[in-house]
Each structure stands twice: as structure tokens, then as C-alpha cells.
Short mmCIF file of C-alpha atoms and ligand atoms in Angstrom, two decimals:
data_model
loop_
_atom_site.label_atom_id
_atom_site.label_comp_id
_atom_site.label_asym_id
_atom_site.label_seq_id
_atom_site.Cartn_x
_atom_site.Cartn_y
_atom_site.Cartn_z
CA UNK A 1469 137.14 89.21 122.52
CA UNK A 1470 140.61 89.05 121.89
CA UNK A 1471 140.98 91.72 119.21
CA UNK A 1472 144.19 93.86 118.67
CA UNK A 1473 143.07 96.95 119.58
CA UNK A 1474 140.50 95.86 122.58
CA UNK A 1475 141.92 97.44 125.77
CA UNK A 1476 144.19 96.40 128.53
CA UNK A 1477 142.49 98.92 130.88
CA UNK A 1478 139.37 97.08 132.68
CA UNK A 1479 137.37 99.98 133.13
CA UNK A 1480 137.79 101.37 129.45
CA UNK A 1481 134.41 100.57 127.56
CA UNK A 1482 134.64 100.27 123.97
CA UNK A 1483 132.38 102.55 123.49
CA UNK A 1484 134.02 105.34 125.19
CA UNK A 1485 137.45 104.21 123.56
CA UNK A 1486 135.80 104.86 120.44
CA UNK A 1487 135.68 108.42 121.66
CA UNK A 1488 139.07 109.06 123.23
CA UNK A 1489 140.03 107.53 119.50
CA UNK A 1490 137.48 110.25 118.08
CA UNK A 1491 139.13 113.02 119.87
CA UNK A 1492 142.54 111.38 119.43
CA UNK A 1493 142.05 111.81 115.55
CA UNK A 1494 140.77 115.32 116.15
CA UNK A 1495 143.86 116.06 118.40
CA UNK A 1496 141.30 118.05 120.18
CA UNK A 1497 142.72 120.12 123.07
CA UNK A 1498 139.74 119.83 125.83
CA UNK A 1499 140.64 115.95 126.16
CA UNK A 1500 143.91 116.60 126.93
CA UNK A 1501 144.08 115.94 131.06
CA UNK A 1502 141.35 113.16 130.86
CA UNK A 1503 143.34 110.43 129.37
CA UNK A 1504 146.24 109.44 127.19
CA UNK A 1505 147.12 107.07 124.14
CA UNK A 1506 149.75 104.41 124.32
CA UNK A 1507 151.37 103.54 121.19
CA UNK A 1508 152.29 99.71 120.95
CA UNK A 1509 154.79 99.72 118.26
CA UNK A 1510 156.94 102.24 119.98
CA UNK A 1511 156.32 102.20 123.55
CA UNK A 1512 155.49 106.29 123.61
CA UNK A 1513 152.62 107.50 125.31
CA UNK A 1514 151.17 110.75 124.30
CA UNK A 1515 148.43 113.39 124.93
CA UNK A 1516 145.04 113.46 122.86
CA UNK A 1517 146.55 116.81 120.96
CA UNK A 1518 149.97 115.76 120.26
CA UNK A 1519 150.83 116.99 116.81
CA UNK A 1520 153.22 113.73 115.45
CA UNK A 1521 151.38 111.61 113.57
CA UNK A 1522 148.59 109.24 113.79
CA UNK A 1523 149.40 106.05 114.92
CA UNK A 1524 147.15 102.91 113.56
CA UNK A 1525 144.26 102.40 115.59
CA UNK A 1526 145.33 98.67 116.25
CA UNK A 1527 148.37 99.83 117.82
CA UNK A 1528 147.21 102.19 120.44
CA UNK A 1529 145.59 101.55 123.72
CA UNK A 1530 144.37 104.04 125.83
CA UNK A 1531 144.94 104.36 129.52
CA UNK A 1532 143.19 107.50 132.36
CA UNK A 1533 146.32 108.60 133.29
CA UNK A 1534 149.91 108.74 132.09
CA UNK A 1535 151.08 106.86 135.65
CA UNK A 1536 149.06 103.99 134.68
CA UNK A 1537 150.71 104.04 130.96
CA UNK A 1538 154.08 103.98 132.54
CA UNK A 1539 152.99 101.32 134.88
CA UNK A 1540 152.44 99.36 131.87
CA UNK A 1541 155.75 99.85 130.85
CA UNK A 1542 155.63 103.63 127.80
CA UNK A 1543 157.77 106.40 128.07
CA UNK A 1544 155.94 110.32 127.43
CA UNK A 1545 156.16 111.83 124.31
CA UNK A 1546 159.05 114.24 124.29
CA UNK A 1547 156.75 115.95 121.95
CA UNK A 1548 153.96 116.68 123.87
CA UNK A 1549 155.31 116.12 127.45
CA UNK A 1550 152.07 114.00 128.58
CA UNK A 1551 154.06 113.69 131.70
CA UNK A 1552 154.23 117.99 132.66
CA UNK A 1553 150.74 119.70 133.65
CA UNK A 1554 148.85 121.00 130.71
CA UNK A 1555 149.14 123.99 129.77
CA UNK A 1556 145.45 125.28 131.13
CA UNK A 1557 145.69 123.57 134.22
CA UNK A 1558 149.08 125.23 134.82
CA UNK A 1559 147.76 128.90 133.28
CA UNK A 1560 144.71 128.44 135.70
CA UNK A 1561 146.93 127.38 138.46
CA UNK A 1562 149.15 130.70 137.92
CA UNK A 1563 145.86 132.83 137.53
CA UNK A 1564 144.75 131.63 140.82
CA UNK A 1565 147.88 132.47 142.28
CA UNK A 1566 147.29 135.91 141.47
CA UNK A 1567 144.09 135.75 142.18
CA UNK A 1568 144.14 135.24 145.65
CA UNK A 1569 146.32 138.24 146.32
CA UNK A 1570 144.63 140.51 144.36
CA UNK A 1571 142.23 142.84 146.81
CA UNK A 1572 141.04 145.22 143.56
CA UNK A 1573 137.68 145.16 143.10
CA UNK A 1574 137.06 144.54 139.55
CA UNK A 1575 139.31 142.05 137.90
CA UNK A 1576 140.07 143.60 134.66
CA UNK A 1577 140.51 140.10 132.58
CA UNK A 1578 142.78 141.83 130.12
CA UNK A 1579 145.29 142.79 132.73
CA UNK A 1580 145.62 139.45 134.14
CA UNK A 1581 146.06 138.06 130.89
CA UNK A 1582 148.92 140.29 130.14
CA UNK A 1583 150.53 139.58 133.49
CA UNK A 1584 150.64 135.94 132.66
CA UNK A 1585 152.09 135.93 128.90
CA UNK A 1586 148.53 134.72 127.60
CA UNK A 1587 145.62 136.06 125.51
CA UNK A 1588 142.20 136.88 127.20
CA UNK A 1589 140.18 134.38 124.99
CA UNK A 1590 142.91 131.50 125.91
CA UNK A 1591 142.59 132.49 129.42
CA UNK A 1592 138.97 132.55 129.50
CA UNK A 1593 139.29 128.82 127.38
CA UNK A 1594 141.49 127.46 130.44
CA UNK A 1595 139.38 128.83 133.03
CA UNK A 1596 135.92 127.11 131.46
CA UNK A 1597 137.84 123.81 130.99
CA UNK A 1598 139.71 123.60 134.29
CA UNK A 1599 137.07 124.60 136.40
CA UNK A 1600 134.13 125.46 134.68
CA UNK A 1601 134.10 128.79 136.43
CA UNK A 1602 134.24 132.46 134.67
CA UNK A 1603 137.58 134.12 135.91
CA UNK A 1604 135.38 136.69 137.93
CA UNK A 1605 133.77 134.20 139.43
CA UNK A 1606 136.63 131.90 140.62
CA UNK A 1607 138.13 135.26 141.78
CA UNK A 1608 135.13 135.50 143.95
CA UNK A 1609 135.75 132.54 145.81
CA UNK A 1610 138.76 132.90 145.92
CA UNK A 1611 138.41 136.54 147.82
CA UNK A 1612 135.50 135.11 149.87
CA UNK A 1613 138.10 131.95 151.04
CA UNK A 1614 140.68 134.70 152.62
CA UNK A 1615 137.74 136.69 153.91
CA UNK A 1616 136.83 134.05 156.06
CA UNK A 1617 140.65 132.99 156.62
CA UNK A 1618 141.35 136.39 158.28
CA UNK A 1619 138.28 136.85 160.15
CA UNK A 1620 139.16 133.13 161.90
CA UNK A 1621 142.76 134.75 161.94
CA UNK A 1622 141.17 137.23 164.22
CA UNK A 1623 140.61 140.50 162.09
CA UNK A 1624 137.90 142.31 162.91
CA UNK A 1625 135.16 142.11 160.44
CA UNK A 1626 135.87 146.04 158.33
CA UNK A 1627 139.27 145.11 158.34
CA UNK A 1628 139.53 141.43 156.90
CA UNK A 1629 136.66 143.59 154.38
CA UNK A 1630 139.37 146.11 153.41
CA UNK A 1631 142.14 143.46 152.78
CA UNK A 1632 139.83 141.80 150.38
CA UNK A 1633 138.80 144.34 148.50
CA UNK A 1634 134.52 144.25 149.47
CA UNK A 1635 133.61 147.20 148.57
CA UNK A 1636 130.84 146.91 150.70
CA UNK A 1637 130.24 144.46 153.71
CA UNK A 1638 126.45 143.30 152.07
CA UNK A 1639 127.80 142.18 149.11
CA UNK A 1640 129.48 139.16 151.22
CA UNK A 1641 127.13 139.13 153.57
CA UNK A 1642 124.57 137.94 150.33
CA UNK A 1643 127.48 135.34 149.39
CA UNK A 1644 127.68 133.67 152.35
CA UNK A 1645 124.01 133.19 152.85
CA UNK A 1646 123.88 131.02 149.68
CA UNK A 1647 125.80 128.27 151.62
CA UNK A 1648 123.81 125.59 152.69
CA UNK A 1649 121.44 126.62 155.20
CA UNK A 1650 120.78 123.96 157.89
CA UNK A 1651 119.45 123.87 161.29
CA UNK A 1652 121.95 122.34 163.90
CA UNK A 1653 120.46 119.39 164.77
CA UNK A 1654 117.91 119.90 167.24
CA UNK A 1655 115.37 117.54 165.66
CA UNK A 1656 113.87 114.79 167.34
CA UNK A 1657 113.83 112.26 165.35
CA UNK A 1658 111.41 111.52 163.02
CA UNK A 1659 110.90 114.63 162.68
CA UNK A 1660 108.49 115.27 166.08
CA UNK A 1661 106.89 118.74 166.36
CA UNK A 1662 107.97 119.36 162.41
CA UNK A 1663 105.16 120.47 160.97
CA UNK A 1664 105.98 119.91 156.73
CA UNK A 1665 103.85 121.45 153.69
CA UNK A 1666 104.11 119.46 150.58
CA UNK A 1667 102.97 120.34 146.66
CA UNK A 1668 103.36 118.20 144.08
CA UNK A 1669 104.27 119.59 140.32
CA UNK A 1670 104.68 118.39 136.85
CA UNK A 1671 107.79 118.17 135.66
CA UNK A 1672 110.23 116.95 132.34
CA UNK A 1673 111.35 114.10 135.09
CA UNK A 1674 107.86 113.21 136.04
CA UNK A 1675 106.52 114.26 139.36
CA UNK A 1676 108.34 115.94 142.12
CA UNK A 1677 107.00 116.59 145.32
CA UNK A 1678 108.65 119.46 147.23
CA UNK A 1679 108.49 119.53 151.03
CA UNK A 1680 109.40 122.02 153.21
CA UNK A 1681 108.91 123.86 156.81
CA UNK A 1682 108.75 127.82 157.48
CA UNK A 1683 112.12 127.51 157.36
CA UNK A 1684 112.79 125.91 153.91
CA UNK A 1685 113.20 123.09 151.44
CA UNK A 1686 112.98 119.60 153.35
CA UNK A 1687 112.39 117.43 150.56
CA UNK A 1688 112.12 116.66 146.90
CA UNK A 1689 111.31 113.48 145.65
CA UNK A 1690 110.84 112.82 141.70
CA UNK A 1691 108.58 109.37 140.59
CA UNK A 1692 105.59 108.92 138.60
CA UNK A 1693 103.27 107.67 141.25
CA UNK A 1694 101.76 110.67 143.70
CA UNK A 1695 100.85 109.03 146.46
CA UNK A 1696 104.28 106.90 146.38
CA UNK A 1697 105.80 110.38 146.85
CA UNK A 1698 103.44 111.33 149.44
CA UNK A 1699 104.37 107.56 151.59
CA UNK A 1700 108.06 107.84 151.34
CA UNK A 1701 107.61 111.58 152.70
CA UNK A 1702 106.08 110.07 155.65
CA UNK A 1703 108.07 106.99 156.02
CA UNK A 1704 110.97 109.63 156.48
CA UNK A 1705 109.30 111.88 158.79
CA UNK A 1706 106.36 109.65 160.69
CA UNK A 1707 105.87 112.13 163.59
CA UNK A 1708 105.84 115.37 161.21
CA UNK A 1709 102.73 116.90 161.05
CA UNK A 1710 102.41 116.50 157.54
CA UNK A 1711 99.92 118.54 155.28
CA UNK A 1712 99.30 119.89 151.23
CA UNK A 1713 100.47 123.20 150.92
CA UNK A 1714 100.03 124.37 147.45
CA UNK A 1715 100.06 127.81 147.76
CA UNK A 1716 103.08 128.99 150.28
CA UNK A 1717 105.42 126.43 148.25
CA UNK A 1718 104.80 128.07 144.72
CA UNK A 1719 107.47 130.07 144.67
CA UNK A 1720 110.17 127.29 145.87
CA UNK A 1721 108.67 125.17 143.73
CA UNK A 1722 109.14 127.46 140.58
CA UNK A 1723 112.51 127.24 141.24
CA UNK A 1724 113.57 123.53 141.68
CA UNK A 1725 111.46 123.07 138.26
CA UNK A 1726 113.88 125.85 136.69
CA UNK A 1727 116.27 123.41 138.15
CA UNK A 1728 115.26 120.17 136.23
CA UNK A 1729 115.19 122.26 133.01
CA UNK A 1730 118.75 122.75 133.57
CA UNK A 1731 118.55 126.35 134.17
CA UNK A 1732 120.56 128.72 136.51
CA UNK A 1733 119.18 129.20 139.59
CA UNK A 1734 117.34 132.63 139.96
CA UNK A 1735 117.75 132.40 144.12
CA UNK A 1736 119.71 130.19 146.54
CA UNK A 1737 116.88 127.70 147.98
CA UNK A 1738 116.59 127.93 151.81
CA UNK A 1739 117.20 124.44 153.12
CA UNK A 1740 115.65 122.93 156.66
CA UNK A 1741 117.75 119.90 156.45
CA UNK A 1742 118.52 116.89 159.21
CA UNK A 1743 122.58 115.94 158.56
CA UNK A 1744 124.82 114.92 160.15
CA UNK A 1745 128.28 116.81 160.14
CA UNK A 1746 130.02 114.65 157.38
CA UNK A 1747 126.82 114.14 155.28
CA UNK A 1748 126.38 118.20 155.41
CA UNK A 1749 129.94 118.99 154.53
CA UNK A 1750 129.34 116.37 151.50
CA UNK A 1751 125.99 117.89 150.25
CA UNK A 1752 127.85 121.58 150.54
CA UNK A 1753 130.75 119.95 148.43
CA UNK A 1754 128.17 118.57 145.67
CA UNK A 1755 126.45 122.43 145.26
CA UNK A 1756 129.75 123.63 144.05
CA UNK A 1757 129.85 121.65 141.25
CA UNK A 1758 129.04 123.55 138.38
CA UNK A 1759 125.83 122.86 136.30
CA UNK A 1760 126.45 120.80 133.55
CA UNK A 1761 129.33 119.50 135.07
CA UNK A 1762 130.17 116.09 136.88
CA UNK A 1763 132.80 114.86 139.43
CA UNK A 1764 133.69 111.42 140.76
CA UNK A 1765 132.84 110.08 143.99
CA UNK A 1766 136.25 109.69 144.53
CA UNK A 1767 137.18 113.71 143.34
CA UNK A 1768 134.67 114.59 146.24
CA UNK A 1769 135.89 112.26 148.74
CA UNK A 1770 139.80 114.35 148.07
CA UNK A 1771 138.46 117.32 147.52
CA UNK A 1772 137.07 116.94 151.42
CA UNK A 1773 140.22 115.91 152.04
CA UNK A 1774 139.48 112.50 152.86
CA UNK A 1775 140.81 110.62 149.90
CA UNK A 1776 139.60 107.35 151.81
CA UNK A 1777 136.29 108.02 152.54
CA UNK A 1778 134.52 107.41 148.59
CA UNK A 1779 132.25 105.20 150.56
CA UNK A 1780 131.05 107.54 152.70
CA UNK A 1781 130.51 110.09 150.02
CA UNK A 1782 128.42 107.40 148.30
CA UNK A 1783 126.37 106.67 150.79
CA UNK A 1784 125.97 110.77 151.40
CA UNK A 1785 124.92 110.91 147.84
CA UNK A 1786 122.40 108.01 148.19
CA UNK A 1787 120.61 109.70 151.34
CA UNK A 1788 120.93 113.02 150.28
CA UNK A 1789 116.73 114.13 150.80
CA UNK A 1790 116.77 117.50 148.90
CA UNK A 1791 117.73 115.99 145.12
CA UNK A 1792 117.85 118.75 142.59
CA UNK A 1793 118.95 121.35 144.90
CA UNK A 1794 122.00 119.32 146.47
CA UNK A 1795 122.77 117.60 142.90
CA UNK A 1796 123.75 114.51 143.73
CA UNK A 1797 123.09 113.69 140.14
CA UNK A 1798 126.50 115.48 139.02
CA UNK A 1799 128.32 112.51 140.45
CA UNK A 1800 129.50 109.90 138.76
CA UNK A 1801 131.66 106.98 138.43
CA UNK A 1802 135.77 106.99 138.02
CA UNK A 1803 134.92 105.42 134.82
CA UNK A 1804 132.13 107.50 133.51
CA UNK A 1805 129.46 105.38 134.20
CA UNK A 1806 126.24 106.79 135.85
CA UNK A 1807 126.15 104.81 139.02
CA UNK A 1808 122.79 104.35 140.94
CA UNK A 1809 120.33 107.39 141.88
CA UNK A 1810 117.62 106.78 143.66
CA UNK A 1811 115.09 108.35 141.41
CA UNK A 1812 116.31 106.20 138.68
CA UNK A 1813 118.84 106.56 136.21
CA UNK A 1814 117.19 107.83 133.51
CA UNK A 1815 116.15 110.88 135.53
CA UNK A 1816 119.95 110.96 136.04
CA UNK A 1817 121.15 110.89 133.07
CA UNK A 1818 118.15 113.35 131.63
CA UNK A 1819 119.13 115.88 134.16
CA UNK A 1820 122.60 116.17 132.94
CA UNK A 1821 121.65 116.20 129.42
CA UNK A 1822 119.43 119.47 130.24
CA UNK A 1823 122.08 121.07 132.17
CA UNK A 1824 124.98 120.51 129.62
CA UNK A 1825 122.65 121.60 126.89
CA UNK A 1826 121.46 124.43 128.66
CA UNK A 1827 125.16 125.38 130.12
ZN1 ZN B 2451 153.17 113.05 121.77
#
């Protein structure tokens, strides 16, 4: 189809051109960062919010990035600097700064707002578009990050508490138990001498079975078919004693289904987990993505710090046994697509739709 406005950019549907025109018209704000139009008739790229005028839809293409618009030969807008960070990536970015140094307790919002020229419902804007965290709660991190940084630094444990401002040591104590929780791996394999309790609920996806030992969640599997569920549990583990357990799991089970709905968590879910080193430091990476959020394969593979390695994060998506709780289903593809999951897509894409809508 060889229409004017059809786009250079392989990986550029129409349909979600039609959008980036949508929010072009709008010159709504929140798009700004996730992709840029490219004016034909003057060779200016620009960002979705500029405020010159509307171009004619038959002259502008659309492109991810403003590299790739330069590539293909436009200058930025001297209007709306496409070409400079945004101004809530670079507020966040300054925030953070802060942030990190701060050892006071209690963030007061208003404070840090004033400190950095802005107003406290911009800054609160920035911070749910950038990361998708609440200020406190990106301030959290942030402390728990040095907290660990100066206890590997070699501070004793009350003093690397004092220079981060824990008021108390069991309130970091409870954060760092909601990490992932594996066992090293001293399985045999196949899971020999596991013994594994499995219930099967109802759910908005269908079934999902839920498997787990004494020491938490080993499994859960969503289909339509029980005794599918029930196979593939023991294809996984053949030498696990494996056995119904209705009862003990009720509570676990309660809260993966919370899950599904696209509801906050109410606990972190112990995990009993088989990994190996790179699959567990993917599956941690994949339970900080926010609810209602997605990232790329290839925004995990950098943000691991192996830029190269989108591959392997695939593949530690694909195997990852625990769905739900590890939510593999917040990553997608670089061009917005779904990609595969194993329990279908349209459990995929019904999962998001639940947790944006209930975000
Ligand atoms: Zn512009």
C-alpha cells in the first residue's frame, strides 16, 4: 500500500500510528518520550506536545525515537527541543538526585517540590509517568539501594541504619523479605524428595492451579482443562511427591486470584523456586515492574545491564513457572505487540487490561 502517509518505520502498525496521530492532535503531554512526528514538507521533527501548528496528516511520519528521525535525514524542533530530555524525565531525574541523599524520614513532597522550582501536583504527574512509582515510594528504594550499598561497604548494620534514615531496623528488615525468596539450588532434579500440594481455583482467566511446598509458591499454571494442569505439573516435577492440598493453599491461593483481578497485592507470596542465577535475577527484575505497567524485553535485558542478552530474557520469561506472581505478562515487544505467553495471549492481554483498569 503505497499511500502518502503509510510509514517508513517497519515496525509502526497503522493502527497504532493512528494513535500517536490521535495524541499528536491532542498535543497530549504523557506521549511525549515514546515517539516523535516527522514533518515531510519541512524536514522538522517534533514532540507529540509541541505547540506550532498541525501539520497535514499526509505529511508526517512518525518514528520511536528522535535518533531514528535524524537518521532519516529531520532536524528537532527548535520549538519543542525533541532532541533535550523531557521535562519529567529530567524533574524525576533531579528528584532522585535528591532523593538518594536525603536520610529524613518522611519525605515531605511539598519541600522537595520547592527545592526543585516545581509544583507538588507536576511533581507527583512526572513521578507517575516516568516511573509509575509514588515519590515516597521511589524514595524507598532508593534509601533501601544505599542501605545495602553501605552495609557491602562494610558498615555495621545500626550504622548504615542511621545514615539512611530507618527509623527502626524492622521496617527494612520487612522490605527486604519481599524480594524473591528462593532456595539455593539444592534440588535434585526433577524435583526428588519435593513433596508439592496443589489446588485448583476458578478464576476470570480460567483455571489456575497453584502449587507449592512448606516453603512456598512452586507453581501456577492457568488453562481450561484440570487435569492438563495437573500433567504439566508432573511433567515438570516427575519425582515430586505430588498430592491435592486444598486446604493449606487457601490462603496463597486468595492471593494470586487478587492478582488476576488486577489488584495490589495484600502480602509478598513466599516463593520455593528452582533458577538458575540469570533466570532468578530476571524474574526479580520482572516483580518490579509496576502493575499496570509494561516493559520491553529489551528494557529488561539493559536494565540488568546486559543490553545483549534480550534473548536470554525471553527465554527467562517463557520458563518462568510461577506466572502471576513473577509477571512475565508485563513484557512486551519493542513495538508494542504482545509477544507469546505460554498461557495464551488472550490471558495476556486480559491480565493487563485488569491491572491498568484497576491501577
Ligand atoms: Zn516542535
Amino acid at each position: 500500500m503505497a499511500h502518502a502517509s503509510t510509514n517508513p518505520t517497519q515496525d509502526i502498525t497503522p493502527h497504532t500510528a493512528a494513535r500517536y496521530w490521535a495524541a499528536t492532535r491532542a498535543r497530549d503531554r504523557r506521549a511525549d518520550g515514546t515517539f516523535v512526528l516527522a514533518v515531510r514538507s519541512t524536514h522538522i521533527y517534533c514532540r507529540p506536545s509541541c505547540p506550532a501548528r498541525r501539520p497535514l496528516r499526509r505529511n508526517v511520519v512518525f518514528y520511536r525515537t528522535g535518533e531514528e528521525a535524524e537518521q532519516n535525514g529531520y532536524r528537532p524542533c527548535l520549538r519543542c527541543r525533541p532532541d533535550e530530555i523531557s521535562g519529567p524525565v529530567a524533574l524525576v531525574q533531579r528528584a532522585a538526585d535528591r532523593l538518594s541523599f536525603s536520610s529524613e524520614e518522611r519525605l515531605g513532597l511539598g519541600e522537595l517540590a520547592r527545592t526543585l522550582g516545581a509544583t507538588q501536583s507536576t511533581l507527583r504527574r512526572a513521578f507517575r509517568q516516568v516511573t509509575g512509582l509514588k515519590p515516597r515510594e521511589l524514595a524507598e528504594a532508593l534509601r533501601l539501594k544505599r542501605f545495602k550499598a553501605l552495609l557491602r561497604g562494610g558498615k555495621n548494620i545500626t550504622d548504615a541504619l542511621y545514615e539512611t534514615g530507618y527509623g527502626s531496623s524492622s521496617r527494612v528488615y520487612e522490605r527486604s523479605n519481599s524480594q524473591l525468596g528462593m532456595t539455593p539450588a539444592t534440588y535434585r532434579k526433577g524435583g526428588q524428595g519435593m513433596q508439592l500440594g496443589y489446588t485448583i481455583a476458578k478464576s476470570a482467566l480460567g483455571k489456575v492451579l497453584v502449587a507449592a511446598t512448606d516453603r512456598g509458591v512452586t507453581a501456577v499454571y492457568l488453562g481450561d482443562d484440570e487435569s492438563k494442569l495437573i500433567s504439566e505439573l508432573r511433567e515438570e516435577y516427575p519425582r515430586a511427591e505430588i498430592t491435592a492440598a486444598s486446604n493449606s493453599l487457601e490462603r496463597w491461593v486468595r492471593e494470586v486470584l487478587l492478582r488476576i483481578e488486577g489488584q495490589p497485592p495484600h502480602f509478598e507470596l513466599p516463593l520455593d523456586l528452582q533458577a538458575t542465577a540469570f533466570q532468578r535475577r530476571v524474574w526479580q527484575e520482572l516483580q518490579r515492574i509496576p502493575r499496570g505497567r509494561t516493559r520491553t524485553y529489551s528494557q529488561v535485558a539493559r536494565s540488568l545491564g546486559k543490553p545483549k542478552a534480550v534473548r536470554a530474557v525471553a527465554r527467562a520469561c517463557a520458563t518462568n513457572p510461577v506466572s502471576i506472581v513473577v509477571p512475565c505478562h508485563r513484557v512486551i515487544r519493542q513495538d508494542g505487540a504482545l509477544a507469546g505467553y505460554r498461557w495464551g495471549l488472550s490471558r495476556k492481554e486480559q491480565l493487563l487490561a485488569s491491572e491498568r483498569s484497576a491501577t
